[in-house]
Amino acid sequence: MSLDPEIAARLKRTGDGLVAAIVQQHGTGEVLMMAWMDDEALHRTLTTRRATYYSRSRGEQWVKGETSGHVQHVREVRLDCDGDSVLLVVDQTGPACHTGEHTCFDADVLLS
Amino acid sequence: MSLDPEIAARLKRTGDGLVAAIVQQHGTGEVLMMAWMDDEALHRTLTTRRATYYSRSRGEQWVKGETSGHVQHVREVRLDCDGDSVLLVVDQTGPACHTGEHTCFDADVLLS
């Protein structure tokens, strides 16, 4: 099984074949994290509703929370107008960030 | 003038030197769009509070709303834990999407 060709045809990938996945908490609207997806990660996310990404450093798919238990149940997936990012609306279990922070954007404020 | 070297050192860029910029409406929390930034676009955004991105197709920086008037006043910029994306909290004038949609994620629902 692989990604629906009609969806695959709408993707505009980076040089290494990825789109940006923005992850938002259902209800609160908080942006929890950003991760990368290749076609297979998007396919798995759409078919399992368990958020699955692609690790650039390890070169493989990973299921969010597979080791930490901090899984994401995916309620919605939307593709943007030019096909280079998807928005996932999720129910997050536990903190979203591997550092233990609630979101991956909590620690480093560049401008406020 | 160029990007603060202490910030530049924390960025983890794509193969073509970019980070993903996620744009969120202040107050409502809506995710409006995703665009790309090179170091110069981030520098301009931080110093002018006018959201500025990098066009992969044109190979140059662009100021959001420069032609449409649909500008973004930047209230906050946050860098994520692994340095490959920034979150901009903005006040958006007019629709965020060049198609006229309110957000760039309104038109193409892959899963609901």
PDB file of C-alpha atoms in Angstrom:
ATOM      1  CA  MET A   1       0.000   0.000   0.000  1.00  0.00           C
ATOM      2  CA  SER A   2       1.230   3.478  -0.766  1.00  0.00           C
ATOM      3  CA  LEU A   3      -0.022   7.044  -0.806  1.00  0.00           C
ATOM      4  CA  ASP A   4      -3.058   7.764  -2.999  1.00  0.00           C
ATOM      5  CA  PRO A   5      -1.583   8.923  -6.343  1.00  0.00           C
ATOM      6  CA  GLU A   6      -4.067  11.816  -6.493  1.00  0.00           C
ATOM      7  CA  ILE A   7      -2.676  13.136  -3.205  1.00  0.00           C
ATOM      8  CA  ALA A   8       0.931  12.350  -4.137  1.00  0.00           C
ATOM      9  CA  ALA A   9       0.512  14.378  -7.335  1.00  0.00           C
ATOM     10  CA  ARG A  10      -0.455  17.476  -5.319  1.00  0.00           C
ATOM     11  CA  LEU A  11       2.637  17.418  -3.078  1.00  0.00           C
ATOM     12  CA  LYS A  12       5.489  19.850  -3.656  1.00  0.00           C
ATOM     13  CA  ARG A  13       8.372  18.281  -1.789  1.00  0.00           C
ATOM     14  CA  THR A  14      11.735  19.557  -0.571  1.00  0.00           C
ATOM     15  CA  GLY A  15      14.864  18.416  -2.376  1.00  0.00           C
ATOM     16  CA  ASP A  16      14.947  15.366  -0.120  1.00  0.00           C
ATOM     17  CA  GLY A  17      11.317  14.444  -0.813  1.00  0.00           C
ATOM     18  CA  LEU A  18       9.583  15.808   2.269  1.00  0.00           C
ATOM     19  CA  VAL A  19       6.706  18.073   3.233  1.00  0.00           C
ATOM     20  CA  ALA A  20       6.408  19.991   6.497  1.00  0.00           C
ATOM     21  CA  ALA A  21       3.804  18.689   8.951  1.00  0.00           C
ATOM     22  CA  ILE A  22       2.428  21.264  11.377  1.00  0.00           C
ATOM     23  CA  VAL A  23       0.785  19.742  14.427  1.00  0.00           C
ATOM     24  CA  GLN A  24      -1.969  21.591  16.244  1.00  0.00           C
ATOM     25  CA  GLN A  25      -3.843  20.567  19.393  1.00  0.00           C
ATOM     26  CA  HIS A  26      -7.576  20.099  18.844  1.00  0.00           C
ATOM     27  CA  GLY A  27      -9.652  22.539  20.855  1.00  0.00           C
ATOM     28  CA  THR A  28      -6.940  24.846  22.151  1.00  0.00           C
ATOM     29  CA  GLY A  29      -5.334  25.569  18.758  1.00  0.00           C
ATOM     30  CA  GLU A  30      -1.827  25.422  20.216  1.00  0.00           C
ATOM     31  CA  VAL A  31       0.897  24.633  17.692  1.00  0.00           C
ATOM     32  CA  LEU A  32       2.656  21.678  19.298  1.00  0.00           C
ATOM     33  CA  MET A  33       5.481  20.836  16.904  1.00  0.00           C
ATOM     34  CA  MET A  34       6.673  20.612  13.319  1.00  0.00           C
ATOM     35  CA  ALA A  35       8.021  17.420  11.802  1.00  0.00           C
ATOM     36  CA  TRP A  36       8.711  16.088   8.324  1.00  0.00           C
ATOM     37  CA  MET A  37       6.781  13.567   6.243  1.00  0.00           C
ATOM     38  CA  ASP A  38       7.677  11.574   3.195  1.00  0.00           C
ATOM     39  CA  ASP A  39       4.892   9.994   1.155  1.00  0.00           C
ATOM     40  CA  GLU A  40       4.919   6.824   3.247  1.00  0.00           C
ATOM     41  CA  ALA A  41       4.649   8.726   6.554  1.00  0.00           C
ATOM     42  CA  LEU A  42       1.677  10.671   5.211  1.00  0.00           C
ATOM     43  CA  HIS A  43       0.073   7.479   3.959  1.00  0.00           C
ATOM     44  CA  ARG A  44       0.486   5.806   7.350  1.00  0.00           C
ATOM     45  CA  THR A  45      -0.877   8.868   9.150  1.00  0.00           C
ATOM     46  CA  LEU A  46      -3.965   8.997   6.932  1.00  0.00           C
ATOM     47  CA  THR A  47      -4.694   5.294   7.219  1.00  0.00           C
ATOM     48  CA  THR A  48      -3.931   4.736  10.922  1.00  0.00           C
ATOM     49  CA  ARG A  49      -4.764   8.163  12.460  1.00  0.00           C
ATOM     50  CA  ARG A  50      -1.554   7.717  14.450  1.00  0.00           C
ATOM     51  CA  ALA A  51       0.815  10.583  13.604  1.00  0.00           C
ATOM     52  CA  THR A  52       3.830   9.231  11.720  1.00  0.00           C
ATOM     53  CA  TYR A  53       6.782  11.295  10.519  1.00  0.00           C
ATOM     54  CA  TYR A  54      10.088  10.957   8.714  1.00  0.00           C
ATOM     55  CA  SER A  55      13.371  11.479  10.543  1.00  0.00           C
ATOM     56  CA  ARG A  56      15.928  13.316   8.424  1.00  0.00           C
ATOM     57  CA  SER A  57      18.757  12.227  10.717  1.00  0.00           C
ATOM     58  CA  ARG A  58      17.807   8.550  10.906  1.00  0.00           C
ATOM     59  CA  GLY A  59      16.363   8.280   7.401  1.00  0.00           C
ATOM     60  CA  GLU A  60      13.243   6.400   8.464  1.00  0.00           C
ATOM     61  CA  GLN A  61       9.623   6.802   9.475  1.00  0.00           C
ATOM     62  CA  TRP A  62       8.777   7.094  13.159  1.00  0.00           C
ATOM     63  CA  VAL A  63       5.498   6.910  14.995  1.00  0.00           C
ATOM     64  CA  LYS A  64       5.134   9.766  17.462  1.00  0.00           C
ATOM     65  CA  GLY A  65       5.022   8.363  20.987  1.00  0.00           C
ATOM     66  CA  GLU A  66       6.138   4.878  20.011  1.00  0.00           C
ATOM     67  CA  THR A  67       8.823   4.916  22.702  1.00  0.00           C
ATOM     68  CA  SER A  68       7.622   7.789  24.955  1.00  0.00           C
ATOM     69  CA  GLY A  69       3.924   6.932  24.961  1.00  0.00           C
ATOM     70  CA  HIS A  70       3.224  10.556  23.973  1.00  0.00           C
ATOM     71  CA  VAL A  71       1.115   9.594  20.987  1.00  0.00           C
ATOM     72  CA  GLN A  72      -0.969  11.803  18.735  1.00  0.00           C
ATOM     73  CA  HIS A  73      -4.432  10.749  17.630  1.00  0.00           C
ATOM     74  CA  VAL A  74      -5.085  12.493  14.327  1.00  0.00           C
ATOM     75  CA  ARG A  75      -8.507  14.101  13.919  1.00  0.00           C
ATOM     76  CA  GLU A  76      -7.912  16.080  10.729  1.00  0.00           C
ATOM     77  CA  VAL A  77      -5.300  16.423   7.995  1.00  0.00           C
ATOM     78  CA  ARG A  78      -5.318  19.365   5.594  1.00  0.00           C
ATOM     79  CA  LEU A  79      -3.006  20.102   2.685  1.00  0.00           C
ATOM     80  CA  ASP A  80      -2.065  23.698   1.974  1.00  0.00           C
ATOM     81  CA  CYS A  81      -2.644  25.592  -1.254  1.00  0.00           C
ATOM     82  CA  ASP A  82       0.754  24.876  -2.774  1.00  0.00           C
ATOM     83  CA  GLY A  83       1.203  21.337  -1.484  1.00  0.00           C
ATOM     84  CA  ASP A  84       4.333  21.785   0.610  1.00  0.00           C
ATOM     85  CA  SER A  85       2.818  21.433   4.070  1.00  0.00           C
ATOM     86  CA  VAL A  86       0.090  19.568   5.891  1.00  0.00           C
ATOM     87  CA  LEU A  87      -1.758  20.630   9.023  1.00  0.00           C
ATOM     88  CA  LEU A  88      -2.581  17.868  11.495  1.00  0.00           C
ATOM     89  CA  VAL A  89      -5.189  18.515  14.172  1.00  0.00           C
ATOM     90  CA  VAL A  90      -4.516  16.038  16.962  1.00  0.00           C
ATOM     91  CA  ASP A  91      -5.271  14.934  20.469  1.00  0.00           C
ATOM     92  CA  GLN A  92      -1.863  14.873  22.136  1.00  0.00           C
ATOM     93  CA  THR A  93      -1.146  12.488  25.013  1.00  0.00           C
ATOM     94  CA  GLY A  94       1.398  13.999  27.417  1.00  0.00           C
ATOM     95  CA  PRO A  95       3.897  16.662  26.391  1.00  0.00           C
ATOM     96  CA  ALA A  96       4.444  17.060  22.648  1.00  0.00           C
ATOM     97  CA  CYS A  97       8.158  17.832  22.892  1.00  0.00           C
ATOM     98  CA  HIS A  98      10.840  15.225  23.505  1.00  0.00           C
ATOM     99  CA  THR A  99      12.423  17.658  25.977  1.00  0.00           C
ATOM    100  CA  GLY A 100       9.348  17.348  28.216  1.00  0.00           C
ATOM    101  CA  GLU A 101       8.065  20.811  27.308  1.00  0.00           C
ATOM    102  CA  HIS A 102       4.374  21.087  26.477  1.00  0.00           C
ATOM    103  CA  THR A 103       5.185  22.242  22.928  1.00  0.00           C
ATOM    104  CA  CYS A 104       8.405  22.350  20.910  1.00  0.00           C
ATOM    105  CA  PHE A 105       8.101  26.149  20.699  1.00  0.00           C
ATOM    106  CA  ASP A 106       8.073  26.878  24.442  1.00  0.00           C
ATOM    107  CA  ALA A 107      11.774  27.251  25.161  1.00  0.00           C
ATOM    108  CA  ASP A 108      13.313  29.614  22.613  1.00  0.00           C
ATOM    109  CA  VAL A 109      11.609  32.983  22.101  1.00  0.00           C
ATOM    110  CA  LEU A 110      13.400  35.030  19.406  1.00  0.00           C
ATOM    111  CA  LEU A 111      11.016  38.009  19.485  1.00  0.00           C
ATOM    112  CA  SER A 112       8.179  39.040  21.766  1.00  0.00           C
TER     113      SER A 112
ATOM    114  CA  MET B   1      23.233  43.598   8.569  1.00  0.00           C
ATOM    115  CA  SER B   2      22.644  39.895   8.860  1.00  0.00           C
ATOM    116  CA  LEU B   3      21.094  37.375  11.218  1.00  0.00           C
ATOM    117  CA  ASP B   4      22.468  37.270  14.775  1.00  0.00           C
ATOM    118  CA  PRO B   5      25.181  34.555  14.681  1.00  0.00           C
ATOM    119  CA  GLU B   6      23.868  33.075  17.944  1.00  0.00           C
ATOM    120  CA  ILE B   7      20.498  32.490  16.288  1.00  0.00           C
ATOM    121  CA  ALA B   8      22.039  31.370  12.988  1.00  0.00           C
ATOM    122  CA  ALA B   9      24.055  28.743  14.867  1.00  0.00           C
ATOM    123  CA  ARG B  10      20.866  27.198  16.269  1.00  0.00           C
ATOM    124  CA  LEU B  11      19.169  26.725  12.881  1.00  0.00           C
ATOM    125  CA  LYS B  12      18.993  23.310  11.254  1.00  0.00           C
ATOM    126  CA  ARG B  13      18.255  24.079   7.638  1.00  0.00           C
ATOM    127  CA  THR B  14      16.974  22.027   4.711  1.00  0.00           C
ATOM    128  CA  GLY B  15      19.406  21.091   1.966  1.00  0.00           C
ATOM    129  CA  ASP B  16      18.629  24.402   0.285  1.00  0.00           C
ATOM    130  CA  GLY B  17      19.260  26.442   3.436  1.00  0.00           C
ATOM    131  CA  LEU B  18      15.727  27.044   4.670  1.00  0.00           C
ATOM    132  CA  VAL B  19      13.620  26.636   7.795  1.00  0.00           C
ATOM    133  CA  ALA B  20       9.841  26.229   7.870  1.00  0.00           C
ATOM    134  CA  ALA B  21       7.884  29.219   9.156  1.00  0.00           C
ATOM    135  CA  ILE B  22       4.481  28.418  10.655  1.00  0.00           C
ATOM    136  CA  VAL B  23       2.174  31.405  10.845  1.00  0.00           C
ATOM    137  CA  GLN B  24      -0.523  31.577  13.502  1.00  0.00           C
ATOM    138  CA  GLN B  25      -3.151  34.277  14.051  1.00  0.00           C
ATOM    139  CA  HIS B  26      -2.855  36.004  17.412  1.00  0.00           C
ATOM    140  CA  GLY B  27      -5.897  35.478  19.594  1.00  0.00           C
ATOM    141  CA  THR B  28      -7.722  32.830  17.570  1.00  0.00           C
ATOM    142  CA  GLY B  29      -4.783  30.420  17.232  1.00  0.00           C
ATOM    143  CA  GLU B  30      -5.667  29.596  13.633  1.00  0.00           C
ATOM    144  CA  VAL B  31      -2.785  28.308  11.549  1.00  0.00           C
ATOM    145  CA  LEU B  32      -2.840  30.634   8.549  1.00  0.00           C
ATOM    146  CA  MET B  33      -0.030  29.384   6.332  1.00  0.00           C
ATOM    147  CA  MET B  34       3.434  27.881   6.084  1.00  0.00           C
ATOM    148  CA  ALA B  35       6.255  29.518   4.175  1.00  0.00           C
ATOM    149  CA  TRP B  36      10.027  29.198   3.995  1.00  0.00           C
ATOM    150  CA  MET B  37      12.739  31.423   5.422  1.00  0.00           C
ATOM    151  CA  ASP B  38      16.419  31.722   4.733  1.00  0.00           C
ATOM    152  CA  ASP B  39      18.623  33.520   7.258  1.00  0.00           C
ATOM    153  CA  GLU B  40      18.017  36.888   5.621  1.00  0.00           C
ATOM    154  CA  ALA B  41      14.223  36.511   5.654  1.00  0.00           C
ATOM    155  CA  LEU B  42      14.337  35.622   9.356  1.00  0.00           C
ATOM    156  CA  HIS B  43      16.616  38.561  10.046  1.00  0.00           C
ATOM    157  CA  ARG B  44      14.277  40.954   8.238  1.00  0.00           C
ATOM    158  CA  THR B  45      11.239  39.525  10.042  1.00  0.00           C
ATOM    159  CA  LEU B  46      12.861  39.928  13.459  1.00  0.00           C
ATOM    160  CA  THR B  47      14.050  43.468  12.806  1.00  0.00           C
ATOM    161  CA  THR B  48      11.005  44.882  10.969  1.00  0.00           C
ATOM    162  CA  ARG B  49       8.116  42.833  12.473  1.00  0.00           C
ATOM    163  CA  ARG B  50       6.843  42.564   8.904  1.00  0.00           C
ATOM    164  CA  ALA B  51       6.673  38.875   7.939  1.00  0.00           C
ATOM    165  CA  THR B  52       9.240  38.161   5.244  1.00  0.00           C
ATOM    166  CA  TYR B  53       9.797  34.793   3.568  1.00  0.00           C
ATOM    167  CA  TYR B  54      11.921  33.112   0.919  1.00  0.00           C
ATOM    168  CA  SER B  55      10.402  31.947  -2.344  1.00  0.00           C
ATOM    169  CA  ARG B  56      11.832  28.623  -3.500  1.00  0.00           C
ATOM    170  CA  SER B  57      10.495  29.157  -7.018  1.00  0.00           C
ATOM    171  CA  ARG B  58      11.726  32.720  -7.443  1.00  0.00           C
ATOM    172  CA  GLY B  59      14.872  32.357  -5.326  1.00  0.00           C
ATOM    173  CA  GLU B  60      14.359  35.601  -3.415  1.00  0.00           C
ATOM    174  CA  GLN B  61      12.895  37.084  -0.249  1.00  0.00           C
ATOM    175  CA  TRP B  62       9.344  38.420  -0.331  1.00  0.00           C
ATOM    176  CA  VAL B  63       7.412  40.540   2.101  1.00  0.00           C
ATOM    177  CA  LYS B  64       3.982  39.095   2.768  1.00  0.00           C
ATOM    178  CA  GLY B  65       1.341  41.512   1.488  1.00  0.00           C
ATOM    179  CA  GLU B  66       3.771  43.684  -0.459  1.00  0.00           C
ATOM    180  CA  THR B  67       1.596  43.435  -3.568  1.00  0.00           C
ATOM    181  CA  SER B  68      -1.748  42.270  -2.092  1.00  0.00           C
ATOM    182  CA  GLY B  69      -1.796  44.509   0.980  1.00  0.00           C
ATOM    183  CA  HIS B  70      -2.456  41.402   3.082  1.00  0.00           C
ATOM    184  CA  VAL B  71       0.430  42.077   5.435  1.00  0.00           C
ATOM    185  CA  GLN B  72       1.331  40.299   8.654  1.00  0.00           C
ATOM    186  CA  HIS B  73       2.401  42.256  11.714  1.00  0.00           C
ATOM    187  CA  VAL B  74       4.612  39.926  13.747  1.00  0.00           C
ATOM    188  CA  ARG B  75       3.970  39.829  17.493  1.00  0.00           C
ATOM    189  CA  GLU B  76       6.115  36.833  18.443  1.00  0.00           C
ATOM    190  CA  VAL B  77       8.718  34.551  16.887  1.00  0.00           C
ATOM    191  CA  ARG B  78       9.680  31.267  18.505  1.00  0.00           C
ATOM    192  CA  LEU B  79      12.265  28.700  17.419  1.00  0.00           C
ATOM    193  CA  ASP B  80      11.528  25.039  17.955  1.00  0.00           C
ATOM    194  CA  CYS B  81      13.620  22.581  19.949  1.00  0.00           C
ATOM    195  CA  ASP B  82      15.639  21.277  17.013  1.00  0.00           C
ATOM    196  CA  GLY B  83      15.965  24.532  15.084  1.00  0.00           C
ATOM    197  CA  ASP B  84      14.222  23.564  11.862  1.00  0.00           C
ATOM    198  CA  SER B  85      11.069  25.651  12.236  1.00  0.00           C
ATOM    199  CA  VAL B  86       9.902  28.968  13.609  1.00  0.00           C
ATOM    200  CA  LEU B  87       6.435  29.879  14.837  1.00  0.00           C
ATOM    201  CA  LEU B  88       5.241  33.393  14.012  1.00  0.00           C
ATOM    202  CA  VAL B  89       2.278  34.811  15.903  1.00  0.00           C
ATOM    203  CA  VAL B  90       0.838  37.571  13.743  1.00  0.00           C
ATOM    204  CA  ASP B  91      -1.962  39.982  13.151  1.00  0.00           C
ATOM    205  CA  GLN B  92      -3.105  39.207   9.617  1.00  0.00           C
ATOM    206  CA  THR B  93      -4.650  41.896   7.429  1.00  0.00           C
ATOM    207  CA  GLY B  94      -7.192  40.380   5.011  1.00  0.00           C
ATOM    208  CA  PRO B  95      -7.078  36.747   3.900  1.00  0.00           C
ATOM    209  CA  ALA B  96      -3.780  34.936   4.503  1.00  0.00           C
ATOM    210  CA  CYS B  97      -3.934  32.840   1.336  1.00  0.00           C
ATOM    211  CA  HIS B  98      -3.129  34.160  -2.127  1.00  0.00           C
ATOM    212  CA  THR B  99      -6.213  32.283  -3.379  1.00  0.00           C
ATOM    213  CA  GLY B 100      -8.441  34.547  -1.275  1.00  0.00           C
ATOM    214  CA  GLU B 101      -9.176  31.836   1.293  1.00  0.00           C
ATOM    215  CA  HIS B 102      -8.915  32.833   4.953  1.00  0.00           C
ATOM    216  CA  THR B 103      -6.093  30.340   5.507  1.00  0.00           C
ATOM    217  CA  CYS B 104      -3.962  28.250   3.147  1.00  0.00           C
ATOM    218  CA  PHE B 105      -5.362  25.081   4.753  1.00  0.00           C
ATOM    219  CA  ASP B 106      -9.053  25.723   4.061  1.00  0.00           C
ATOM    220  CA  ALA B 107      -9.469  24.134   0.645  1.00  0.00           C
ATOM    221  CA  ASP B 108      -7.969  20.637   0.699  1.00  0.00           C
ATOM    222  CA  VAL B 109      -9.063  18.311   3.510  1.00  0.00           C
ATOM    223  CA  LEU B 110      -7.286  14.947   3.272  1.00  0.00           C
ATOM    224  CA  LEU B 111      -8.820  13.416   6.403  1.00  0.00           C
ATOM    225  CA  SER B 112     -11.600  14.471   8.734  1.00  0.00           C
TER     226      SER B 112
END
